[in-house]
């Protein structure tokens, strides 16, 4: 995705955005014929992108139906559609095929179910190295751990900052796990990007638009968590900020929202997962830990996440949850984590069969 895409989205909000998706491996001549046809209608071509498949963005004016019909009758055109939703680049209308994101040697959004696990906060070298070893043993592919912590109270542990990032890096070298860690402020983005394979944007920062814009060229995939009282559409609009500013590698995370219910820390909007899969091509991760806030409920919700088709899980696990400086109550202990990973296996097998069958029909 290049600068032309930004212009398409930002500089022409009053136009009618139309996306023309070419058939696979269309030739340069075929693409030129299509752009010539668009120009005959008096519309401007704003972007051409894609590796295997070329997608052409056009801003139309008034009734674009005739143009759409004409383009669709061209043999080299797969689809010509109006993007009816305000989140253009992240919509399924724009890209019917799921986005696959590479983090370290792991692919998220493909046909492997990916688990990320680890403590809420990086606390010490011993704690994170021990965590990493257990996380890897259970089969998770990414190690989580916050070095910058968004705490409700300013008197609570705020994270080890760069020292914590260095410990995560050490854990990566010891285990081969990829690292996901939160970045809270735009000024820290370059530093966190140096150490992390995936940058996590926490629920409280989902609409920190300056931060979102900075992520456009940070060079790392992003996991964007849903805000505490954000709608699905708002989540998608926030993802759109990151993509429109140049970074297409965004995954979304459902981590529970605030409702009138008080038995659980948040209310898991499990439906958001299939809804998001309908609306967007971005991978969707479930965080059962923050959603329920109680460790005994985490495995059941994790199972639901696999069954409903999430692309992966992010789970809190601590070698000694009773000593955790943050989120101990929702952190699995090593034994619970290892059992959960074992118990998920038959569900993940079904998940994979389903994913392969789905890929064959798209
Ligand atoms: C976390 O992952 O530890 C965290 C703070 O999550 P959230 O932003 O979803 O509250
Ligand atoms: Mn936490």
PDB file of C-alpha atoms in Angstrom, residues 34-345:
ATOM      1  CA  UNK A  34      -9.475  -0.915 -17.544  1.00  0.00           C
ATOM      2  CA  UNK A  35      -7.928   2.379 -16.450  1.00  0.00           C
ATOM      3  CA  UNK A  36      -8.640   3.790 -19.930  1.00  0.00           C
ATOM      4  CA  UNK A  37     -12.320   2.787 -19.581  1.00  0.00           C
ATOM      5  CA  UNK A  38     -12.483   4.468 -16.172  1.00  0.00           C
ATOM      6  CA  UNK A  39     -11.079   7.666 -17.636  1.00  0.00           C
ATOM      7  CA  UNK A  40     -13.703   7.578 -20.421  1.00  0.00           C
ATOM      8  CA  UNK A  41     -16.296   7.906 -17.680  1.00  0.00           C
ATOM      9  CA  UNK A  42     -14.448  10.986 -16.437  1.00  0.00           C
ATOM     10  CA  UNK A  43     -13.303   9.402 -13.188  1.00  0.00           C
ATOM     11  CA  UNK A  44      -9.833   9.439 -11.767  1.00  0.00           C
ATOM     12  CA  UNK A  45      -7.760   6.390 -10.926  1.00  0.00           C
ATOM     13  CA  UNK A  46      -6.264   6.812  -7.464  1.00  0.00           C
ATOM     14  CA  UNK A  47      -4.384   3.696  -6.672  1.00  0.00           C
ATOM     15  CA  UNK A  48      -3.122   0.517  -8.145  1.00  0.00           C
ATOM     16  CA  UNK A  49      -1.725  -2.073  -5.813  1.00  0.00           C
ATOM     17  CA  UNK A  50      -1.385  -5.729  -5.033  1.00  0.00           C
ATOM     18  CA  UNK A  51       1.082  -8.465  -5.773  1.00  0.00           C
ATOM     19  CA  UNK A  52      -0.909 -11.304  -7.330  1.00  0.00           C
ATOM     20  CA  UNK A  53      -4.084  -9.390  -7.746  1.00  0.00           C
ATOM     21  CA  UNK A  54      -4.274  -5.786  -8.846  1.00  0.00           C
ATOM     22  CA  UNK A  55      -6.877  -3.624  -7.173  1.00  0.00           C
ATOM     23  CA  UNK A  56      -7.759  -0.249  -8.634  1.00  0.00           C
ATOM     24  CA  UNK A  57      -9.271   2.494  -6.538  1.00  0.00           C
ATOM     25  CA  UNK A  58     -11.465   5.084  -8.199  1.00  0.00           C
ATOM     26  CA  UNK A  59     -13.316   8.062  -6.834  1.00  0.00           C
ATOM     27  CA  UNK A  60     -16.496   8.446  -8.836  1.00  0.00           C
ATOM     28  CA  UNK A  61     -19.028  11.268  -8.881  1.00  0.00           C
ATOM     29  CA  UNK A  62     -22.806  10.998  -8.840  1.00  0.00           C
ATOM     30  CA  UNK A  63     -24.293   7.782 -10.186  1.00  0.00           C
ATOM     31  CA  UNK A  64     -21.478   5.348 -10.841  1.00  0.00           C
ATOM     32  CA  UNK A  65     -23.744   2.431 -11.832  1.00  0.00           C
ATOM     33  CA  UNK A  66     -23.053   2.695 -15.570  1.00  0.00           C
ATOM     34  CA  UNK A  67     -19.320   2.684 -14.959  1.00  0.00           C
ATOM     35  CA  UNK A  68     -19.564  -0.330 -12.629  1.00  0.00           C
ATOM     36  CA  UNK A  69     -21.626  -2.278 -15.163  1.00  0.00           C
ATOM     37  CA  UNK A  70     -19.290  -1.461 -17.991  1.00  0.00           C
ATOM     38  CA  UNK A  71     -16.208  -2.479 -16.002  1.00  0.00           C
ATOM     39  CA  UNK A  72     -17.792  -5.701 -14.813  1.00  0.00           C
ATOM     40  CA  UNK A  73     -18.464  -6.713 -18.386  1.00  0.00           C
ATOM     41  CA  UNK A  74     -14.737  -6.582 -19.139  1.00  0.00           C
ATOM     42  CA  UNK A  75     -13.334 -10.138 -19.088  1.00  0.00           C
ATOM     43  CA  UNK A  76     -10.234  -9.259 -17.083  1.00  0.00           C
ATOM     44  CA  UNK A  77     -12.267  -7.680 -14.247  1.00  0.00           C
ATOM     45  CA  UNK A  78     -13.193  -9.890 -11.316  1.00  0.00           C
ATOM     46  CA  UNK A  79     -15.387  -7.417  -9.461  1.00  0.00           C
ATOM     47  CA  UNK A  80     -16.215  -3.747  -9.513  1.00  0.00           C
ATOM     48  CA  UNK A  81     -17.894  -2.608  -6.315  1.00  0.00           C
ATOM     49  CA  UNK A  82     -18.899   0.485  -4.466  1.00  0.00           C
ATOM     50  CA  UNK A  83     -17.393   0.409  -1.000  1.00  0.00           C
ATOM     51  CA  UNK A  84     -20.446   1.252   1.028  1.00  0.00           C
ATOM     52  CA  UNK A  85     -18.794   1.309   4.440  1.00  0.00           C
ATOM     53  CA  UNK A  86     -16.665   4.106   5.895  1.00  0.00           C
ATOM     54  CA  UNK A  87     -13.838   1.689   6.744  1.00  0.00           C
ATOM     55  CA  UNK A  88     -12.612   1.172   3.188  1.00  0.00           C
ATOM     56  CA  UNK A  89      -9.288  -0.623   3.229  1.00  0.00           C
ATOM     57  CA  UNK A  90     -10.145  -2.967   6.069  1.00  0.00           C
ATOM     58  CA  UNK A  91     -13.530  -3.957   4.657  1.00  0.00           C
ATOM     59  CA  UNK A  92     -14.315  -7.324   3.103  1.00  0.00           C
ATOM     60  CA  UNK A  93     -15.761  -5.388   0.187  1.00  0.00           C
ATOM     61  CA  UNK A  94     -12.278  -4.087  -0.538  1.00  0.00           C
ATOM     62  CA  UNK A  95     -10.471  -7.379  -0.065  1.00  0.00           C
ATOM     63  CA  UNK A  96     -12.506 -10.595  -0.022  1.00  0.00           C
ATOM     64  CA  UNK A  97      -9.495 -12.720   0.960  1.00  0.00           C
ATOM     65  CA  UNK A  98      -8.289 -12.780   4.529  1.00  0.00           C
ATOM     66  CA  UNK A  99      -5.154 -10.868   5.413  1.00  0.00           C
ATOM     67  CA  UNK A 100      -2.324 -13.067   6.617  1.00  0.00           C
ATOM     68  CA  UNK A 101       0.181 -11.415   8.908  1.00  0.00           C
ATOM     69  CA  UNK A 102       3.722 -12.574   9.443  1.00  0.00           C
ATOM     70  CA  UNK A 103       5.197 -12.047  12.896  1.00  0.00           C
ATOM     71  CA  UNK A 104       8.622 -13.598  13.378  1.00  0.00           C
ATOM     72  CA  UNK A 105       8.166 -17.013  11.722  1.00  0.00           C
ATOM     73  CA  UNK A 106       4.484 -17.164  12.571  1.00  0.00           C
ATOM     74  CA  UNK A 107       1.573 -16.455  10.244  1.00  0.00           C
ATOM     75  CA  UNK A 108      -1.586 -15.087  11.824  1.00  0.00           C
ATOM     76  CA  UNK A 109      -4.840 -15.235   9.863  1.00  0.00           C
ATOM     77  CA  UNK A 110      -3.874 -18.316   7.849  1.00  0.00           C
ATOM     78  CA  UNK A 111      -4.723 -21.942   8.444  1.00  0.00           C
ATOM     79  CA  UNK A 112      -2.883 -22.286  11.763  1.00  0.00           C
ATOM     80  CA  UNK A 113      -4.598 -21.353  15.000  1.00  0.00           C
ATOM     81  CA  UNK A 114      -2.169 -19.088  16.876  1.00  0.00           C
ATOM     82  CA  UNK A 115      -1.940 -18.722  20.636  1.00  0.00           C
ATOM     83  CA  UNK A 116      -0.088 -15.905  22.385  1.00  0.00           C
ATOM     84  CA  UNK A 117       0.496 -16.259  26.107  1.00  0.00           C
ATOM     85  CA  UNK A 118       2.440 -14.815  28.993  1.00  0.00           C
ATOM     86  CA  UNK A 119       2.134 -12.573  31.996  1.00  0.00           C
ATOM     87  CA  UNK A 120       0.263  -9.297  32.083  1.00  0.00           C
ATOM     88  CA  UNK A 121       3.488  -7.434  32.983  1.00  0.00           C
ATOM     89  CA  UNK A 122       7.152  -8.159  32.539  1.00  0.00           C
ATOM     90  CA  UNK A 123       8.343  -8.146  36.158  1.00  0.00           C
ATOM     91  CA  UNK A 124      11.841  -9.611  36.277  1.00  0.00           C
ATOM     92  CA  UNK A 125      14.291 -11.657  34.234  1.00  0.00           C
ATOM     93  CA  UNK A 126      13.477 -14.811  36.152  1.00  0.00           C
ATOM     94  CA  UNK A 127       9.706 -14.310  35.783  1.00  0.00           C
ATOM     95  CA  UNK A 128       9.748 -13.662  32.034  1.00  0.00           C
ATOM     96  CA  UNK A 129      12.266 -16.400  31.185  1.00  0.00           C
ATOM     97  CA  UNK A 130      10.309 -18.912  33.216  1.00  0.00           C
ATOM     98  CA  UNK A 131       7.072 -17.751  31.596  1.00  0.00           C
ATOM     99  CA  UNK A 132       8.569 -18.017  28.117  1.00  0.00           C
ATOM    100  CA  UNK A 133       9.716 -21.571  28.696  1.00  0.00           C
ATOM    101  CA  UNK A 134       6.226 -22.644  29.840  1.00  0.00           C
ATOM    102  CA  UNK A 135       4.508 -20.696  27.055  1.00  0.00           C
ATOM    103  CA  UNK A 136       6.676 -22.445  24.443  1.00  0.00           C
ATOM    104  CA  UNK A 137       6.143 -25.846  26.063  1.00  0.00           C
ATOM    105  CA  UNK A 138       2.361 -25.430  25.791  1.00  0.00           C
ATOM    106  CA  UNK A 139       2.600 -24.698  22.076  1.00  0.00           C
ATOM    107  CA  UNK A 140       1.892 -20.969  21.990  1.00  0.00           C
ATOM    108  CA  UNK A 141       3.867 -19.140  19.320  1.00  0.00           C
ATOM    109  CA  UNK A 142       4.087 -15.647  20.774  1.00  0.00           C
ATOM    110  CA  UNK A 143       5.098 -14.448  24.220  1.00  0.00           C
ATOM    111  CA  UNK A 144       3.068 -11.590  25.631  1.00  0.00           C
ATOM    112  CA  UNK A 145       4.156  -9.299  28.449  1.00  0.00           C
ATOM    113  CA  UNK A 146       3.662  -5.596  29.037  1.00  0.00           C
ATOM    114  CA  UNK A 147       6.638  -3.287  29.568  1.00  0.00           C
ATOM    115  CA  UNK A 148       4.357  -0.238  29.451  1.00  0.00           C
ATOM    116  CA  UNK A 149       1.218  -0.783  31.522  1.00  0.00           C
ATOM    117  CA  UNK A 150      -1.959   1.293  31.260  1.00  0.00           C
ATOM    118  CA  UNK A 151      -3.021   1.227  34.924  1.00  0.00           C
ATOM    119  CA  UNK A 152      -6.173   2.766  36.327  1.00  0.00           C
ATOM    120  CA  UNK A 153      -4.242   4.036  39.352  1.00  0.00           C
ATOM    121  CA  UNK A 154      -1.088   6.135  38.976  1.00  0.00           C
ATOM    122  CA  UNK A 155       0.212   4.460  42.149  1.00  0.00           C
ATOM    123  CA  UNK A 156       0.162   0.974  40.605  1.00  0.00           C
ATOM    124  CA  UNK A 157       3.113  -0.672  38.828  1.00  0.00           C
ATOM    125  CA  UNK A 158       3.608   1.133  35.518  1.00  0.00           C
ATOM    126  CA  UNK A 159       5.936  -1.361  33.812  1.00  0.00           C
ATOM    127  CA  UNK A 160       9.701  -1.750  33.425  1.00  0.00           C
ATOM    128  CA  UNK A 161       9.772   0.224  30.150  1.00  0.00           C
ATOM    129  CA  UNK A 162      12.921  -0.392  28.054  1.00  0.00           C
ATOM    130  CA  UNK A 163      14.361  -2.707  30.698  1.00  0.00           C
ATOM    131  CA  UNK A 164      11.239  -4.872  30.235  1.00  0.00           C
ATOM    132  CA  UNK A 165      11.652  -4.825  26.450  1.00  0.00           C
ATOM    133  CA  UNK A 166      15.239  -6.041  26.820  1.00  0.00           C
ATOM    134  CA  UNK A 167      14.028  -8.910  28.978  1.00  0.00           C
ATOM    135  CA  UNK A 168      11.443  -9.831  26.337  1.00  0.00           C
ATOM    136  CA  UNK A 169      14.200  -9.828  23.741  1.00  0.00           C
ATOM    137  CA  UNK A 170      16.219 -12.155  25.944  1.00  0.00           C
ATOM    138  CA  UNK A 171      13.196 -14.473  26.263  1.00  0.00           C
ATOM    139  CA  UNK A 172      12.802 -14.494  22.483  1.00  0.00           C
ATOM    140  CA  UNK A 173      16.425 -15.479  22.030  1.00  0.00           C
ATOM    141  CA  UNK A 174      16.088 -18.214  24.641  1.00  0.00           C
ATOM    142  CA  UNK A 175      12.922 -19.785  23.198  1.00  0.00           C
ATOM    143  CA  UNK A 176      12.386 -18.637  19.612  1.00  0.00           C
ATOM    144  CA  UNK A 177       8.982 -17.241  20.554  1.00  0.00           C
ATOM    145  CA  UNK A 178       7.885 -14.057  18.807  1.00  0.00           C
ATOM    146  CA  UNK A 179       7.120 -11.112  21.105  1.00  0.00           C
ATOM    147  CA  UNK A 180       3.941  -9.086  21.439  1.00  0.00           C
ATOM    148  CA  UNK A 181       3.997  -6.112  23.774  1.00  0.00           C
ATOM    149  CA  UNK A 182       1.993  -2.957  24.312  1.00  0.00           C
ATOM    150  CA  UNK A 183       2.992   0.522  23.225  1.00  0.00           C
ATOM    151  CA  UNK A 184       1.093   3.338  24.913  1.00  0.00           C
ATOM    152  CA  UNK A 185       2.608   6.462  23.470  1.00  0.00           C
ATOM    153  CA  UNK A 186       3.647   7.671  20.012  1.00  0.00           C
ATOM    154  CA  UNK A 187       7.053   8.698  21.321  1.00  0.00           C
ATOM    155  CA  UNK A 188       7.793   5.104  22.335  1.00  0.00           C
ATOM    156  CA  UNK A 189       6.743   3.509  19.014  1.00  0.00           C
ATOM    157  CA  UNK A 190      10.242   3.381  17.429  1.00  0.00           C
ATOM    158  CA  UNK A 191      11.776   1.915  20.584  1.00  0.00           C
ATOM    159  CA  UNK A 192       9.083  -0.734  21.116  1.00  0.00           C
ATOM    160  CA  UNK A 193       9.233  -1.621  17.404  1.00  0.00           C
ATOM    161  CA  UNK A 194      12.939  -2.346  17.820  1.00  0.00           C
ATOM    162  CA  UNK A 195      12.252  -5.112  20.313  1.00  0.00           C
ATOM    163  CA  UNK A 196       8.783  -6.444  19.482  1.00  0.00           C
ATOM    164  CA  UNK A 197       7.443  -8.583  16.642  1.00  0.00           C
ATOM    165  CA  UNK A 198       3.904  -7.290  17.168  1.00  0.00           C
ATOM    166  CA  UNK A 199       2.879  -4.008  18.802  1.00  0.00           C
ATOM    167  CA  UNK A 200      -0.211  -4.199  20.963  1.00  0.00           C
ATOM    168  CA  UNK A 201      -2.495  -1.204  21.206  1.00  0.00           C
ATOM    169  CA  UNK A 202      -4.471  -1.483  24.408  1.00  0.00           C
ATOM    170  CA  UNK A 203      -8.194  -1.011  24.817  1.00  0.00           C
ATOM    171  CA  UNK A 204      -7.696   2.388  26.414  1.00  0.00           C
ATOM    172  CA  UNK A 205      -5.755   3.645  23.409  1.00  0.00           C
ATOM    173  CA  UNK A 206      -7.997   2.291  20.667  1.00  0.00           C
ATOM    174  CA  UNK A 207      -9.024   5.813  19.734  1.00  0.00           C
ATOM    175  CA  UNK A 208      -5.713   7.545  20.389  1.00  0.00           C
ATOM    176  CA  UNK A 209      -5.614   8.774  16.819  1.00  0.00           C
ATOM    177  CA  UNK A 210      -2.133  10.325  16.996  1.00  0.00           C
ATOM    178  CA  UNK A 211      -0.787   6.987  18.188  1.00  0.00           C
ATOM    179  CA  UNK A 212      -2.706   5.120  15.459  1.00  0.00           C
ATOM    180  CA  UNK A 213      -1.252   7.386  12.758  1.00  0.00           C
ATOM    181  CA  UNK A 214       2.281   6.809  14.054  1.00  0.00           C
ATOM    182  CA  UNK A 215       1.767   3.056  13.611  1.00  0.00           C
ATOM    183  CA  UNK A 216       1.366   3.563   9.849  1.00  0.00           C
ATOM    184  CA  UNK A 217       5.088   3.365   9.242  1.00  0.00           C
ATOM    185  CA  UNK A 218       6.403   1.553  12.308  1.00  0.00           C
ATOM    186  CA  UNK A 219       7.320  -1.512  10.261  1.00  0.00           C
ATOM    187  CA  UNK A 220       5.655  -3.993  12.625  1.00  0.00           C
ATOM    188  CA  UNK A 221       2.274  -5.729  12.682  1.00  0.00           C
ATOM    189  CA  UNK A 222      -0.260  -4.319  15.116  1.00  0.00           C
ATOM    190  CA  UNK A 223      -2.781  -5.986  17.390  1.00  0.00           C
ATOM    191  CA  UNK A 224      -5.511  -3.437  18.040  1.00  0.00           C
ATOM    192  CA  UNK A 225      -7.668  -4.178  21.073  1.00  0.00           C
ATOM    193  CA  UNK A 226     -11.295  -3.161  21.172  1.00  0.00           C
ATOM    194  CA  UNK A 227     -11.998  -0.210  23.471  1.00  0.00           C
ATOM    195  CA  UNK A 228     -13.942  -0.733  26.679  1.00  0.00           C
ATOM    196  CA  UNK A 229     -17.072   0.779  25.209  1.00  0.00           C
ATOM    197  CA  UNK A 230     -16.244   0.818  21.537  1.00  0.00           C
ATOM    198  CA  UNK A 231     -18.620  -0.451  18.894  1.00  0.00           C
ATOM    199  CA  UNK A 232     -17.427  -2.857  16.220  1.00  0.00           C
ATOM    200  CA  UNK A 233     -17.614  -0.043  13.707  1.00  0.00           C
ATOM    201  CA  UNK A 234     -15.419   2.191  15.862  1.00  0.00           C
ATOM    202  CA  UNK A 235     -12.897  -0.633  16.165  1.00  0.00           C
ATOM    203  CA  UNK A 236     -12.843  -0.960  12.378  1.00  0.00           C
ATOM    204  CA  UNK A 237     -12.475   2.791  11.917  1.00  0.00           C
ATOM    205  CA  UNK A 238      -9.458   2.749  14.240  1.00  0.00           C
ATOM    206  CA  UNK A 239      -7.938  -0.102  12.243  1.00  0.00           C
ATOM    207  CA  UNK A 240      -8.613   1.951   9.106  1.00  0.00           C
ATOM    208  CA  UNK A 241      -6.445   4.763  10.524  1.00  0.00           C
ATOM    209  CA  UNK A 242      -3.466   2.424  10.745  1.00  0.00           C
ATOM    210  CA  UNK A 243      -3.997   0.916   7.295  1.00  0.00           C
ATOM    211  CA  UNK A 244      -4.722   4.274   5.633  1.00  0.00           C
ATOM    212  CA  UNK A 245      -1.450   5.543   7.071  1.00  0.00           C
ATOM    213  CA  UNK A 246       0.496   2.771   5.400  1.00  0.00           C
ATOM    214  CA  UNK A 247       0.472  -0.344   7.591  1.00  0.00           C
ATOM    215  CA  UNK A 248      -1.788  -3.123   6.257  1.00  0.00           C
ATOM    216  CA  UNK A 249      -0.715  -5.624   8.939  1.00  0.00           C
ATOM    217  CA  UNK A 250      -3.359  -5.128  11.566  1.00  0.00           C
ATOM    218  CA  UNK A 251      -5.148  -7.760  13.626  1.00  0.00           C
ATOM    219  CA  UNK A 252      -8.086  -7.015  15.868  1.00  0.00           C
ATOM    220  CA  UNK A 253      -8.692  -8.251  19.389  1.00  0.00           C
ATOM    221  CA  UNK A 254     -11.980  -8.766  21.213  1.00  0.00           C
ATOM    222  CA  UNK A 255     -11.228  -8.437  24.933  1.00  0.00           C
ATOM    223  CA  UNK A 256     -14.658  -7.839  26.403  1.00  0.00           C
ATOM    224  CA  UNK A 257     -16.656  -4.651  26.695  1.00  0.00           C
ATOM    225  CA  UNK A 258     -18.281  -2.851  29.588  1.00  0.00           C
ATOM    226  CA  UNK A 259     -21.900  -3.683  30.266  1.00  0.00           C
ATOM    227  CA  UNK A 260     -24.231  -3.668  33.290  1.00  0.00           C
ATOM    228  CA  UNK A 261     -23.011  -7.173  34.189  1.00  0.00           C
ATOM    229  CA  UNK A 262     -20.644  -7.348  37.162  1.00  0.00           C
ATOM    230  CA  UNK A 263     -20.006 -11.091  37.581  1.00  0.00           C
ATOM    231  CA  UNK A 264     -17.191 -10.915  35.059  1.00  0.00           C
ATOM    232  CA  UNK A 265     -14.606  -8.125  34.656  1.00  0.00           C
ATOM    233  CA  UNK A 266     -16.030  -7.323  31.223  1.00  0.00           C
ATOM    234  CA  UNK A 267     -18.649  -8.937  29.009  1.00  0.00           C
ATOM    235  CA  UNK A 268     -17.179 -10.947  26.196  1.00  0.00           C
ATOM    236  CA  UNK A 269     -18.865 -10.001  22.942  1.00  0.00           C
ATOM    237  CA  UNK A 270     -18.118 -13.396  21.426  1.00  0.00           C
ATOM    238  CA  UNK A 271     -20.404 -12.585  18.488  1.00  0.00           C
ATOM    239  CA  UNK A 272     -17.981  -9.837  17.508  1.00  0.00           C
ATOM    240  CA  UNK A 273     -15.702 -12.541  16.110  1.00  0.00           C
ATOM    241  CA  UNK A 274     -17.969 -13.845  13.302  1.00  0.00           C
ATOM    242  CA  UNK A 275     -19.354 -10.339  12.791  1.00  0.00           C
ATOM    243  CA  UNK A 276     -15.828  -9.009  12.265  1.00  0.00           C
ATOM    244  CA  UNK A 277     -15.027 -11.884   9.931  1.00  0.00           C
ATOM    245  CA  UNK A 278     -17.979 -10.817   7.803  1.00  0.00           C
ATOM    246  CA  UNK A 279     -17.047  -7.150   7.787  1.00  0.00           C
ATOM    247  CA  UNK A 280     -13.267  -7.276   7.528  1.00  0.00           C
ATOM    248  CA  UNK A 281     -10.443  -9.349   6.080  1.00  0.00           C
ATOM    249  CA  UNK A 282      -8.236  -8.642   9.119  1.00  0.00           C
ATOM    250  CA  UNK A 283      -7.463 -11.502  11.540  1.00  0.00           C
ATOM    251  CA  UNK A 284      -9.397 -11.509  14.822  1.00  0.00           C
ATOM    252  CA  UNK A 285      -7.890 -12.622  18.138  1.00  0.00           C
ATOM    253  CA  UNK A 286      -9.821 -13.369  21.339  1.00  0.00           C
ATOM    254  CA  UNK A 287      -8.473 -12.329  24.747  1.00  0.00           C
ATOM    255  CA  UNK A 288     -10.471 -14.437  27.195  1.00  0.00           C
ATOM    256  CA  UNK A 289      -8.398 -13.258  30.185  1.00  0.00           C
ATOM    257  CA  UNK A 290      -9.361  -9.584  30.171  1.00  0.00           C
ATOM    258  CA  UNK A 291     -12.861 -10.496  29.014  1.00  0.00           C
ATOM    259  CA  UNK A 292     -13.720 -12.504  32.144  1.00  0.00           C
ATOM    260  CA  UNK A 293     -11.136 -11.424  34.734  1.00  0.00           C
ATOM    261  CA  UNK A 294     -11.283 -14.792  36.539  1.00  0.00           C
ATOM    262  CA  UNK A 295      -8.814 -17.544  35.749  1.00  0.00           C
ATOM    263  CA  UNK A 296     -11.244 -20.422  36.223  1.00  0.00           C
ATOM    264  CA  UNK A 297     -13.449 -19.088  33.412  1.00  0.00           C
ATOM    265  CA  UNK A 298     -10.624 -18.555  30.917  1.00  0.00           C
ATOM    266  CA  UNK A 299     -10.392 -22.104  29.431  1.00  0.00           C
ATOM    267  CA  UNK A 300     -14.135 -22.275  28.668  1.00  0.00           C
ATOM    268  CA  UNK A 301     -14.057 -18.945  26.887  1.00  0.00           C
ATOM    269  CA  UNK A 302     -10.883 -19.886  25.044  1.00  0.00           C
ATOM    270  CA  UNK A 303     -12.699 -22.979  23.767  1.00  0.00           C
ATOM    271  CA  UNK A 304     -15.586 -20.816  22.618  1.00  0.00           C
ATOM    272  CA  UNK A 305     -13.119 -18.609  20.783  1.00  0.00           C
ATOM    273  CA  UNK A 306     -11.721 -21.569  18.849  1.00  0.00           C
ATOM    274  CA  UNK A 307     -15.197 -22.907  18.096  1.00  0.00           C
ATOM    275  CA  UNK A 308     -16.496 -19.579  16.836  1.00  0.00           C
ATOM    276  CA  UNK A 309     -13.577 -19.187  14.443  1.00  0.00           C
ATOM    277  CA  UNK A 310     -11.189 -16.663  16.004  1.00  0.00           C
ATOM    278  CA  UNK A 311      -7.769 -16.642  14.329  1.00  0.00           C
ATOM    279  CA  UNK A 312      -6.051 -17.024  17.665  1.00  0.00           C
ATOM    280  CA  UNK A 313      -6.008 -16.360  21.389  1.00  0.00           C
ATOM    281  CA  UNK A 314      -4.050 -14.101  23.697  1.00  0.00           C
ATOM    282  CA  UNK A 315      -4.026 -15.464  27.228  1.00  0.00           C
ATOM    283  CA  UNK A 316      -2.454 -14.329  30.488  1.00  0.00           C
ATOM    284  CA  UNK A 317      -0.289 -16.918  32.240  1.00  0.00           C
ATOM    285  CA  UNK A 318       2.045 -16.284  35.192  1.00  0.00           C
ATOM    286  CA  UNK A 319       4.481 -18.715  36.836  1.00  0.00           C
ATOM    287  CA  UNK A 320       3.049 -17.620  40.219  1.00  0.00           C
ATOM    288  CA  UNK A 321      -0.192 -15.732  39.653  1.00  0.00           C
ATOM    289  CA  UNK A 322      -0.613 -15.045  43.381  1.00  0.00           C
ATOM    290  CA  UNK A 323       2.560 -12.926  43.209  1.00  0.00           C
ATOM    291  CA  UNK A 324       1.746 -11.128  39.936  1.00  0.00           C
ATOM    292  CA  UNK A 325       2.029  -7.325  40.047  1.00  0.00           C
ATOM    293  CA  UNK A 326      -0.943  -7.003  37.687  1.00  0.00           C
ATOM    294  CA  UNK A 327      -3.928  -9.111  36.654  1.00  0.00           C
ATOM    295  CA  UNK A 328      -3.030 -12.066  38.884  1.00  0.00           C
ATOM    296  CA  UNK A 329      -6.682 -13.043  39.364  1.00  0.00           C
ATOM    297  CA  UNK A 330      -7.157 -13.710  35.664  1.00  0.00           C
ATOM    298  CA  UNK A 331      -3.747 -15.244  34.979  1.00  0.00           C
ATOM    299  CA  UNK A 332      -3.600 -19.009  34.546  1.00  0.00           C
ATOM    300  CA  UNK A 333      -0.912 -20.814  36.496  1.00  0.00           C
ATOM    301  CA  UNK A 334       1.460 -23.002  34.439  1.00  0.00           C
ATOM    302  CA  UNK A 335      -0.487 -26.181  35.127  1.00  0.00           C
ATOM    303  CA  UNK A 336      -3.799 -24.622  34.100  1.00  0.00           C
ATOM    304  CA  UNK A 337      -2.219 -23.143  30.992  1.00  0.00           C
ATOM    305  CA  UNK A 338      -0.676 -26.450  29.910  1.00  0.00           C
ATOM    306  CA  UNK A 339      -3.944 -28.284  30.531  1.00  0.00           C
ATOM    307  CA  UNK A 340      -5.916 -25.682  28.588  1.00  0.00           C
ATOM    308  CA  UNK A 341      -3.541 -25.977  25.631  1.00  0.00           C
ATOM    309  CA  UNK A 342      -3.913 -29.751  25.699  1.00  0.00           C
ATOM    310  CA  UNK A 343      -7.708 -29.581  26.015  1.00  0.00           C
ATOM    311  CA  UNK A 344      -7.943 -27.165  23.086  1.00  0.00           C
ATOM    312  CA  UNK A 345      -6.264 -29.577  20.675  1.00  0.00           C
TER     313      UNK A 345
END
